[in-house]
C-alpha atoms as a PDB file:
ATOM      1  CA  UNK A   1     -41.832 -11.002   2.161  1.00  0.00           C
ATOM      2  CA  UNK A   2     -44.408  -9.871   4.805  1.00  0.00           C
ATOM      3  CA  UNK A   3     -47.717  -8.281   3.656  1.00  0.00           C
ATOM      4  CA  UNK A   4     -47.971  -4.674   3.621  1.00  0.00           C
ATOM      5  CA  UNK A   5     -51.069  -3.253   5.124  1.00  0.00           C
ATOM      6  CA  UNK A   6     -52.919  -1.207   2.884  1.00  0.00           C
ATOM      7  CA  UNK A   7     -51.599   2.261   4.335  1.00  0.00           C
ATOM      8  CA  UNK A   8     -48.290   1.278   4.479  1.00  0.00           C
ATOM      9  CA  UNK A   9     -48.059   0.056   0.513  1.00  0.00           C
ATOM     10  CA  UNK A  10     -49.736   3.203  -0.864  1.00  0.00           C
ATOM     11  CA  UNK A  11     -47.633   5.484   1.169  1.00  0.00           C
ATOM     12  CA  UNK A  12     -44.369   3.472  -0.097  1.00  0.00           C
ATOM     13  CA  UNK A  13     -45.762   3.578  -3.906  1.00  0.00           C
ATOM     14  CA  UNK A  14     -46.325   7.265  -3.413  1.00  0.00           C
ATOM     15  CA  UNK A  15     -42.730   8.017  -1.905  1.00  0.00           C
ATOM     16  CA  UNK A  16     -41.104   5.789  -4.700  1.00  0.00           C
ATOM     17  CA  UNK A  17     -43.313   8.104  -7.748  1.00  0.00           C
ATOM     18  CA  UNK A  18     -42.399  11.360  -5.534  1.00  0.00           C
ATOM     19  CA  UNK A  19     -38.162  10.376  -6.238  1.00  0.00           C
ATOM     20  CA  UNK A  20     -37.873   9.753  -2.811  1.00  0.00           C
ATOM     21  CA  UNK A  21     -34.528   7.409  -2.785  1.00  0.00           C
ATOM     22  CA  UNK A  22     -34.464   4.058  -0.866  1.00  0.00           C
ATOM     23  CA  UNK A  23     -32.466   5.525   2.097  1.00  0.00           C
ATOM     24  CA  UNK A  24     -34.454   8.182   2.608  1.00  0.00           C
ATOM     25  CA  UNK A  25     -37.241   5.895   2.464  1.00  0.00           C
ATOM     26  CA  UNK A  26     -35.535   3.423   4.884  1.00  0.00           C
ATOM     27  CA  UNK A  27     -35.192   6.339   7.205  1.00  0.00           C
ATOM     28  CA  UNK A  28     -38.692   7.527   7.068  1.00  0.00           C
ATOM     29  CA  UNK A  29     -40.630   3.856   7.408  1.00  0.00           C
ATOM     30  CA  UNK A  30     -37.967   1.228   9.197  1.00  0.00           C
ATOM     31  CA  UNK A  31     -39.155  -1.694   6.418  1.00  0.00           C
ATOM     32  CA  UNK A  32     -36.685  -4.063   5.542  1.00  0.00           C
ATOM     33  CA  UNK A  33     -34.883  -2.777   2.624  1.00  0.00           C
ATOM     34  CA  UNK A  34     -35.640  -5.661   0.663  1.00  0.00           C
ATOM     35  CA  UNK A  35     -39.260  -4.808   0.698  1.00  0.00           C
ATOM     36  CA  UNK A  36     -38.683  -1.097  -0.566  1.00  0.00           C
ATOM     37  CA  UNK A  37     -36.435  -2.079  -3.290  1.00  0.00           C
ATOM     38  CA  UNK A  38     -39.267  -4.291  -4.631  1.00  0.00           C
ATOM     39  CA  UNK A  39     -41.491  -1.987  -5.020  1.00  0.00           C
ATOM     40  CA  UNK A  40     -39.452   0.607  -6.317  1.00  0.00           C
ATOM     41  CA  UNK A  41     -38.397  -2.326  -8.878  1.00  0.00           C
ATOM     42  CA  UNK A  42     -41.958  -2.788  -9.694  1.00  0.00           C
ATOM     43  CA  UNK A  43     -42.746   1.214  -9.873  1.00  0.00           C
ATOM     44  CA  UNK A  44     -39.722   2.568 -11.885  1.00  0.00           C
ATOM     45  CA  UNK A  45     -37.423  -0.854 -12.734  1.00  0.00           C
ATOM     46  CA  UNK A  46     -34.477  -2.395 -11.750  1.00  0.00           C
ATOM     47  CA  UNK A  47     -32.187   0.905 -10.164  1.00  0.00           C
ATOM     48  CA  UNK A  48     -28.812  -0.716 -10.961  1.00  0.00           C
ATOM     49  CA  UNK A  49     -27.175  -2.835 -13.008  1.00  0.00           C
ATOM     50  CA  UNK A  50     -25.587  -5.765 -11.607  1.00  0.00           C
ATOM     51  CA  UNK A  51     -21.416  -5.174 -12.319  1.00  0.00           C
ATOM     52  CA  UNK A  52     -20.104  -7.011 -15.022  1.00  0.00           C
ATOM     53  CA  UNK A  53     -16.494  -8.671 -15.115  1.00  0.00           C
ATOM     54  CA  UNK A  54     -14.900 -11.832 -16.531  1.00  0.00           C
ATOM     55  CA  UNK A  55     -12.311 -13.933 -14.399  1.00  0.00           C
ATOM     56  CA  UNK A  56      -9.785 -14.142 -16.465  1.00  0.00           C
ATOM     57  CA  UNK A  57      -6.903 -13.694 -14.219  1.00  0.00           C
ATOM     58  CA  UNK A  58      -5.002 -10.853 -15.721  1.00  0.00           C
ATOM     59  CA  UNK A  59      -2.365  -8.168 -14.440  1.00  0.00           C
ATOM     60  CA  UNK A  60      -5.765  -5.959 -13.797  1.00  0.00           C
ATOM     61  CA  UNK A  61      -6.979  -8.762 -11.451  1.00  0.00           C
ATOM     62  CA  UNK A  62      -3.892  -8.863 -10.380  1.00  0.00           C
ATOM     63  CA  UNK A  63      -4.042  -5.438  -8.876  1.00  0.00           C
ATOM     64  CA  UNK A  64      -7.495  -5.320  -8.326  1.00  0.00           C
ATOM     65  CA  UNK A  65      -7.510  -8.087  -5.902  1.00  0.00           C
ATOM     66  CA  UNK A  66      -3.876  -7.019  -4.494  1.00  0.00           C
ATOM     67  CA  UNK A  67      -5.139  -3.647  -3.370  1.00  0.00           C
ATOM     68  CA  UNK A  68      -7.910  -5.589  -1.876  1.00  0.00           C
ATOM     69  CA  UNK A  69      -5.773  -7.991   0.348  1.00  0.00           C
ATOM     70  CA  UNK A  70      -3.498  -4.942   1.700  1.00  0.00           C
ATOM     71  CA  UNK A  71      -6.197  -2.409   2.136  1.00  0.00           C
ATOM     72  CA  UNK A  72      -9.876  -4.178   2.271  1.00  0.00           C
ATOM     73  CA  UNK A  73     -12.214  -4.977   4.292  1.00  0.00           C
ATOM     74  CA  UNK A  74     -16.075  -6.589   4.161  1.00  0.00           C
ATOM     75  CA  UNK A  75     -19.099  -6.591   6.300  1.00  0.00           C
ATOM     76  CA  UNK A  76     -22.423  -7.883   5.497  1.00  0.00           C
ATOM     77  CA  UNK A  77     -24.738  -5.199   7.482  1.00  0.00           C
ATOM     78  CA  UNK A  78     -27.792  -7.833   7.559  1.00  0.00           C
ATOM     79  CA  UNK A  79     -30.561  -5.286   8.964  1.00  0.00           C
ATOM     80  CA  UNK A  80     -30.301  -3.785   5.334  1.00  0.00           C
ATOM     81  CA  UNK A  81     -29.075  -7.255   3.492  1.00  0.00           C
ATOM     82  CA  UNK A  82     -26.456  -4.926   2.238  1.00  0.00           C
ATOM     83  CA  UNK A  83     -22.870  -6.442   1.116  1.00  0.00           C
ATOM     84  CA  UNK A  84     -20.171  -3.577   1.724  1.00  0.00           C
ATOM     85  CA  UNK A  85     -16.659  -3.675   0.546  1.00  0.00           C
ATOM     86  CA  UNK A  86     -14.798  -0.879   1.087  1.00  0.00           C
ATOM     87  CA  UNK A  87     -10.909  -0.054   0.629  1.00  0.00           C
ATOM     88  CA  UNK A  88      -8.920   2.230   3.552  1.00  0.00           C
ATOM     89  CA  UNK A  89      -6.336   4.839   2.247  1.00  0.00           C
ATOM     90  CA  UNK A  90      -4.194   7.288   4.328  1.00  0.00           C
ATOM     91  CA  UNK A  91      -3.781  11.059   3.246  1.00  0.00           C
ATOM     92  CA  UNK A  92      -3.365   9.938  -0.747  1.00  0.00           C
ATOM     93  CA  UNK A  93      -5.342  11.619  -2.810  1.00  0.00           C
ATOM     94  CA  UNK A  94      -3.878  10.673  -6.327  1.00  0.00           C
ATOM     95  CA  UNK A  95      -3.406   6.977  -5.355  1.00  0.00           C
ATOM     96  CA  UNK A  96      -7.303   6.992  -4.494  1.00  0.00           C
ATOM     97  CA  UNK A  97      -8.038   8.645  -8.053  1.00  0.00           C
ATOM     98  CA  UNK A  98      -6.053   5.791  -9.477  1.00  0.00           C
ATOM     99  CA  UNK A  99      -7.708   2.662  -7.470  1.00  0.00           C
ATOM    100  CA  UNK A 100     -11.384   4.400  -7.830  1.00  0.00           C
ATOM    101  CA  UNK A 101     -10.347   4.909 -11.494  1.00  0.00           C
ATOM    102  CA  UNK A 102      -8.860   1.212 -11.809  1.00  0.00           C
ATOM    103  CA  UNK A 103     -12.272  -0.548 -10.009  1.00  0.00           C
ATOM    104  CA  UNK A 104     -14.870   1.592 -11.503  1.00  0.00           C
ATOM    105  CA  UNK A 105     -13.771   0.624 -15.419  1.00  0.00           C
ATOM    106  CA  UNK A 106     -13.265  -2.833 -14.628  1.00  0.00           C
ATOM    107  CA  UNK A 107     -16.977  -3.495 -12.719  1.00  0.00           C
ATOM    108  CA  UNK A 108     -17.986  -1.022 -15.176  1.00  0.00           C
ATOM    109  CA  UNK A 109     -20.154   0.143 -11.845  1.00  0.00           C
ATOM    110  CA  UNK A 110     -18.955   3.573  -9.877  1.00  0.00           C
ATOM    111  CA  UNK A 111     -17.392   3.403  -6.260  1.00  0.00           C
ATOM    112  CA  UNK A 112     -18.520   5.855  -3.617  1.00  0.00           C
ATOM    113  CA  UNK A 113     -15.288   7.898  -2.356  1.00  0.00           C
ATOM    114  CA  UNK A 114     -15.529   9.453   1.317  1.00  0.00           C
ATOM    115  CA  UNK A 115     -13.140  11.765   2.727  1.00  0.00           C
ATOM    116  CA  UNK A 116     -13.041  12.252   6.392  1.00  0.00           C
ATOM    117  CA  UNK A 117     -10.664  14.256   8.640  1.00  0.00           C
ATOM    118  CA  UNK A 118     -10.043  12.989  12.183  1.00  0.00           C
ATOM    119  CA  UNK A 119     -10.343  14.789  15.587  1.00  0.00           C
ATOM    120  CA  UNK A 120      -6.418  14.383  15.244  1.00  0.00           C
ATOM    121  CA  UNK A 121      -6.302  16.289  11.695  1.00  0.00           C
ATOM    122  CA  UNK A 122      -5.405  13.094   9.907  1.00  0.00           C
ATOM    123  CA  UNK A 123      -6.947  12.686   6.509  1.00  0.00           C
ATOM    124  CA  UNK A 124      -8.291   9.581   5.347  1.00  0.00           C
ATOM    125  CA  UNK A 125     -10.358   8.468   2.611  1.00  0.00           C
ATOM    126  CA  UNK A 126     -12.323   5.257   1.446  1.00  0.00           C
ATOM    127  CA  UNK A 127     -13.606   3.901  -1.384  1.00  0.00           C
ATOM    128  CA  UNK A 128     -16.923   1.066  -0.681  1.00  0.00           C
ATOM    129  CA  UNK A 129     -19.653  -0.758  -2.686  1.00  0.00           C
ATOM    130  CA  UNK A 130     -22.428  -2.439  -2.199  1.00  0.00           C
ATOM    131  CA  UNK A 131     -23.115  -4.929  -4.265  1.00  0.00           C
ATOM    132  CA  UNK A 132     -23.363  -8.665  -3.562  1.00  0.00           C
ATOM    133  CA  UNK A 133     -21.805  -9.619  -6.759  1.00  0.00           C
ATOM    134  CA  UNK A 134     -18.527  -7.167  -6.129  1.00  0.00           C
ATOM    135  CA  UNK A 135     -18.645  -8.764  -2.391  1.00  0.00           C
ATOM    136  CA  UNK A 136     -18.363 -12.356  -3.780  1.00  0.00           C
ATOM    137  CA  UNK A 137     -15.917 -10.947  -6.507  1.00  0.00           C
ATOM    138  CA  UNK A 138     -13.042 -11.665  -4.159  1.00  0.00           C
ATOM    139  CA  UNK A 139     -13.204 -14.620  -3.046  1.00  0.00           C
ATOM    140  CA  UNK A 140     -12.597 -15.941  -6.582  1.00  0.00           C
ATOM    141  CA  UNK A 141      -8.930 -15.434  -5.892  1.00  0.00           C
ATOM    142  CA  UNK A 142      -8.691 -15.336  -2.092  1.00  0.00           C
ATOM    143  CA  UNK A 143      -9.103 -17.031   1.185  1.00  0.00           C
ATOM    144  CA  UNK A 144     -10.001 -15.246   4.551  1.00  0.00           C
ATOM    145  CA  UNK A 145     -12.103 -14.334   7.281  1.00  0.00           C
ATOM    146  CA  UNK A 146     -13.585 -11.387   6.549  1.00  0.00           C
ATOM    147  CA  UNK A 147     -13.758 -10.589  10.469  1.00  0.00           C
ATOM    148  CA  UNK A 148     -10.009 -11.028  10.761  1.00  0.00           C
ATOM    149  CA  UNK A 149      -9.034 -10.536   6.763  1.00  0.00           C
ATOM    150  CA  UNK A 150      -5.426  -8.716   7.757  1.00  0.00           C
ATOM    151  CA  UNK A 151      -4.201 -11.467   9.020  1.00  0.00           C
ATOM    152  CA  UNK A 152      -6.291 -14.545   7.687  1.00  0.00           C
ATOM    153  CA  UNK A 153      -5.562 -13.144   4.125  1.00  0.00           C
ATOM    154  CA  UNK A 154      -3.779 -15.789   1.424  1.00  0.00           C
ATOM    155  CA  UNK A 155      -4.109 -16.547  -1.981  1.00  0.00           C
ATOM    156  CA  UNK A 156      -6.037 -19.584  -2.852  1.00  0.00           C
ATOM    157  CA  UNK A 157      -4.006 -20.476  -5.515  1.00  0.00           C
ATOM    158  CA  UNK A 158      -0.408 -20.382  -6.679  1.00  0.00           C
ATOM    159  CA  UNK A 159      -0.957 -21.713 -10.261  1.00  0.00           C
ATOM    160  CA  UNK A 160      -1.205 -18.739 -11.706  1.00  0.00           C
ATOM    161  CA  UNK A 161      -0.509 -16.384 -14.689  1.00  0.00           C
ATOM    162  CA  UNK A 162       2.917 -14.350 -14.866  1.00  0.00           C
ATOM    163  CA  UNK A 163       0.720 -11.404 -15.422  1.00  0.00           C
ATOM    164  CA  UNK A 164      -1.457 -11.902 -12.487  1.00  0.00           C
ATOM    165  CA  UNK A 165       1.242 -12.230 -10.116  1.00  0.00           C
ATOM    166  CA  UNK A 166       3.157  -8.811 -11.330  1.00  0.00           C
ATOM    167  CA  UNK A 167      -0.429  -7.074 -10.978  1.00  0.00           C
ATOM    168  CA  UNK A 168      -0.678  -8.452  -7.113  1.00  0.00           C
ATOM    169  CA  UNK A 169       2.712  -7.768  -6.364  1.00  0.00           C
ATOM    170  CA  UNK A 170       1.976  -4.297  -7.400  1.00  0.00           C
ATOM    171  CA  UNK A 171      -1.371  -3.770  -5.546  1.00  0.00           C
ATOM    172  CA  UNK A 172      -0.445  -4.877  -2.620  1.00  0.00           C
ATOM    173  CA  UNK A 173       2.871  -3.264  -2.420  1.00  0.00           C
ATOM    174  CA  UNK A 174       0.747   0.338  -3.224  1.00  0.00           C
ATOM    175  CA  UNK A 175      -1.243  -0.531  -0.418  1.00  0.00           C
ATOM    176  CA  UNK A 176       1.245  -2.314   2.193  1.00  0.00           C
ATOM    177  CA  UNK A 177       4.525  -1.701   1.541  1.00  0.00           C
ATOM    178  CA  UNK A 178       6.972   0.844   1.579  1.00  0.00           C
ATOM    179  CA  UNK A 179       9.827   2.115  -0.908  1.00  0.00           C
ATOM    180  CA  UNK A 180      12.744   4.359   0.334  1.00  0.00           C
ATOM    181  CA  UNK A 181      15.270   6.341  -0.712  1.00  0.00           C
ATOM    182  CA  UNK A 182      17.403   7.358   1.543  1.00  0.00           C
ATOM    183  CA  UNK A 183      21.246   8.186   2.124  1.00  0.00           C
ATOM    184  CA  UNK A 184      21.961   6.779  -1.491  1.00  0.00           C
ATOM    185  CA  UNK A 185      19.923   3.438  -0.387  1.00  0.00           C
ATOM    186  CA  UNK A 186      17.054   2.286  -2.280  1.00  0.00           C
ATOM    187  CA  UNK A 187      14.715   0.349  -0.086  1.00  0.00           C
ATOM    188  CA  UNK A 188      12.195  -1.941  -0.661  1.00  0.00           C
ATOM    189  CA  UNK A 189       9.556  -4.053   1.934  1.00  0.00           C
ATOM    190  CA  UNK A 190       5.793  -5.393   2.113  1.00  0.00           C
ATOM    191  CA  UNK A 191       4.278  -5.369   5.866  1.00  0.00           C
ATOM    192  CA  UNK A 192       1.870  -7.829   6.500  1.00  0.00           C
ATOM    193  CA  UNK A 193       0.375  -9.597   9.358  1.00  0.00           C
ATOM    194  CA  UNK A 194      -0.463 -13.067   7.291  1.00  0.00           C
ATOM    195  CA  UNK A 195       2.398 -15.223   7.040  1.00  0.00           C
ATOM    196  CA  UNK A 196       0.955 -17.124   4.496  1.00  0.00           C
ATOM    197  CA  UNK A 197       0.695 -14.168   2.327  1.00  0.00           C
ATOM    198  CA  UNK A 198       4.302 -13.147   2.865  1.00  0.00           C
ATOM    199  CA  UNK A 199       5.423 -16.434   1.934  1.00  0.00           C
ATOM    200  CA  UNK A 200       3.224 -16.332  -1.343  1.00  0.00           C
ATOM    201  CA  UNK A 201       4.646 -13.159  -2.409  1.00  0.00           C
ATOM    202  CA  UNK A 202       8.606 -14.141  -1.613  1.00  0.00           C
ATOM    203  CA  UNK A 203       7.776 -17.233  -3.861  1.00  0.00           C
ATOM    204  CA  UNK A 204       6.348 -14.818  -6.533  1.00  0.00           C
ATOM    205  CA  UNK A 205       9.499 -12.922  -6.243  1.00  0.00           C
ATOM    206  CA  UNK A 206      11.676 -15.972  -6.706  1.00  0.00           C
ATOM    207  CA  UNK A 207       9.868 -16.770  -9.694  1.00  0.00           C
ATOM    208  CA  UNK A 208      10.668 -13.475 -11.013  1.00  0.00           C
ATOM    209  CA  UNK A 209      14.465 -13.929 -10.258  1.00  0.00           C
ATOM    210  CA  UNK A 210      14.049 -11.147  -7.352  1.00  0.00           C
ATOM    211  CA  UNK A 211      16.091 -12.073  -3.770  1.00  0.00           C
ATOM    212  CA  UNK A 212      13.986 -11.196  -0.887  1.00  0.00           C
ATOM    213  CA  UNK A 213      14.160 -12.505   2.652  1.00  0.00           C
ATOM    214  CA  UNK A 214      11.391 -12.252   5.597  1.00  0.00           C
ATOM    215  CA  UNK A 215      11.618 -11.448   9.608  1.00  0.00           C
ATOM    216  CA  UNK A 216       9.030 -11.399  11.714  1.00  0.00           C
ATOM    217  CA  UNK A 217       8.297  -8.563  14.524  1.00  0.00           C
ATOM    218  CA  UNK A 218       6.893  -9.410  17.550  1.00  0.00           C
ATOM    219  CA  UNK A 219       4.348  -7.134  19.276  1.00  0.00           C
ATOM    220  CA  UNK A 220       4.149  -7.927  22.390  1.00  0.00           C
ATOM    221  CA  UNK A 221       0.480  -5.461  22.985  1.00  0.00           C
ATOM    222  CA  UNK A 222      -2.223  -7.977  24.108  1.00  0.00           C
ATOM    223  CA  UNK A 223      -4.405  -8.379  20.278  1.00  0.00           C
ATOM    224  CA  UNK A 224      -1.786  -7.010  18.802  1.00  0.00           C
ATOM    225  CA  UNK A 225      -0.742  -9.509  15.378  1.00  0.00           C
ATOM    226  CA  UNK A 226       3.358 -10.090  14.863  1.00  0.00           C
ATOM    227  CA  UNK A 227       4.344  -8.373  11.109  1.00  0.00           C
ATOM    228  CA  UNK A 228       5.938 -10.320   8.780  1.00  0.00           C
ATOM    229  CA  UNK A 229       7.975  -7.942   6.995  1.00  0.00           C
ATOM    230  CA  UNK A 230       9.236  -9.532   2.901  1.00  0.00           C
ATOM    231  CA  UNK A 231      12.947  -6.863   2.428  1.00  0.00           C
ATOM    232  CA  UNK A 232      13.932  -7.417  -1.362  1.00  0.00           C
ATOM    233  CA  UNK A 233      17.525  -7.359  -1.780  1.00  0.00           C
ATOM    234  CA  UNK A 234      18.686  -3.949  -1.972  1.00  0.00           C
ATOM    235  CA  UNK A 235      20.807  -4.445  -5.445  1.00  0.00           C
ATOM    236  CA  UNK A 236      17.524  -5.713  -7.009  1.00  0.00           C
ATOM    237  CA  UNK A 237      14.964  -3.098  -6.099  1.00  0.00           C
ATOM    238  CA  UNK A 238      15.159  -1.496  -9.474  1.00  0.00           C
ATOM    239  CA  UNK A 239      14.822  -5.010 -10.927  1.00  0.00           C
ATOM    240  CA  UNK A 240      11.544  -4.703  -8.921  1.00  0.00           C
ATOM    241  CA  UNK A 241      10.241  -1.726  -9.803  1.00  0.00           C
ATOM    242  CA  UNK A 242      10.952  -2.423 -13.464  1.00  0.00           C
ATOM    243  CA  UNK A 243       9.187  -5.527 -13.387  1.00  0.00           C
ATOM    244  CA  UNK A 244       6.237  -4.259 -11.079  1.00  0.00           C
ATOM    245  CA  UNK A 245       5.942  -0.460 -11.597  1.00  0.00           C
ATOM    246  CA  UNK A 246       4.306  -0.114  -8.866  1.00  0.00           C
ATOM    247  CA  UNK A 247       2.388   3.514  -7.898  1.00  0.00           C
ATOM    248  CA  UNK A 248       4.154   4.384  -5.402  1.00  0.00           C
ATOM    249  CA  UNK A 249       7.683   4.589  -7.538  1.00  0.00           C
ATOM    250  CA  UNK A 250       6.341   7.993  -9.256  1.00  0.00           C
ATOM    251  CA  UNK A 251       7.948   9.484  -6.062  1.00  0.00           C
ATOM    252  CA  UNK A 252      11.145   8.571  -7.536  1.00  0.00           C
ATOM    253  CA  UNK A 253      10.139   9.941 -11.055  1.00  0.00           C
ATOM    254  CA  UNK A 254       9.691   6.687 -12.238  1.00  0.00           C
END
């Protein structure tokens, strides 16, 4: 870390003992955030606690890192060394209280919620951290590029825990798929632009004694990824949402 001239330092130390947070401190001086936190380390202690979790592989995981692989995204913002994860949800209000509700208990660390409204009037909201340790978290369980995670996205492993499997199938169906009911039909399907990750899931399914077959859209749009769309069979989607019970099926009552 690069020596502070005298000025500088006694300006940051007062700041820090006047409660003036890190950002606003960022703001005021441009030094690397790295150098303000240690001080205010030094000055008034450590101002978070790292998050604390145990990989254990259970239906929580399950769901945890589900939701992540539907709806997640990362960027490493290295000006600031700062590690941001953050989760994307539509006009869902109650869903967000439940993922915010689910992550914050099991990191035993609080995630920031934004709401924003669009020049369109669309309402969206996200949930981010960040915290290197909750950055890394994911990775545990997943492979991708984090510049391309929609459709880079897999599961590094498929030796895994009956438990674990019914929590993914539920986050990520909360997050990218879509349940119907329609004209007497129930309906059941995950979107997804990894392939890999739609083959995972039919396997999971198969495991579980659920039919469920996969097509693939094409999207012709330069950039534009195909979608692999996973249909379970349409006598079995109750099967499903026993098995799963996912968010989404207390639309139904469920």
């Amino acid at each position: 870390m690069k020596r502070l001239n005298p000025n500088t330092k006694r300006d940051l130390i007062s700041d820090i003992k006047n409660n003036m947070s890190i950002n606003s401190i960022l703001d005021k001086t441009g030094l690397a955030k790295s150098t303000i936190y240690y001080y205010f380390k030094k000055i008034k202690g450590k101002k978070y606690e790292n998050p604390k979790y145990n990989i254990l592989f259970s239906e929580k995981e399950g769901e945890i890192v589900g939701i992540f692989a539907g709806d997640g995204s990362q960027y490493h913002y290295r000006p600031n060394g700062n590690y941001y994860t953050t989760i994307h949800f539509g006009d869902v209000e109650g869903y967000v209280s439940h993922v915010k509700n689910l992550y914050d208990s099991f990191f035993e660390k609080p995630w920031n919620k934004w709401k924003e409204v669009t020049k369109e009037g669309l309402t969206k909201y996200r949930l981010r951290d960040s915290n290197k340790e909750i950055f890394n978290f994911f990775s545990n369980y997943l492979e991708y590029n984090s510049k391309s995670k929609h459709n880079t996205c897999k599961l590094k492993n498929l030796v895994l825990n009956k438990q674990f499997k019914i929590g993914f199938l539920r986050g990520f169906f909360d997050t990218d798929g879509c349940l119907s009911n329609s004209s007497n039909r129930l309906r059941a399907f995950y979107y997804t632009t990894s392939e890999n990750l739609a083959n995972q899931m039919k396997l999971f399914l198969e495991e579980a004694d659920i039919s469920s077959t996969i097509w693939c859209r094409k999207r012709g749009k330069q950039n534009w990824k195909d979608i692999f769309i996973l249909r379970i069979k349409e006598s079995e989607v109750n099967k499903f949402l026993n098995l799963v019970k996912p968010f989404k099926s207390k639309k139904l009552g469920r």
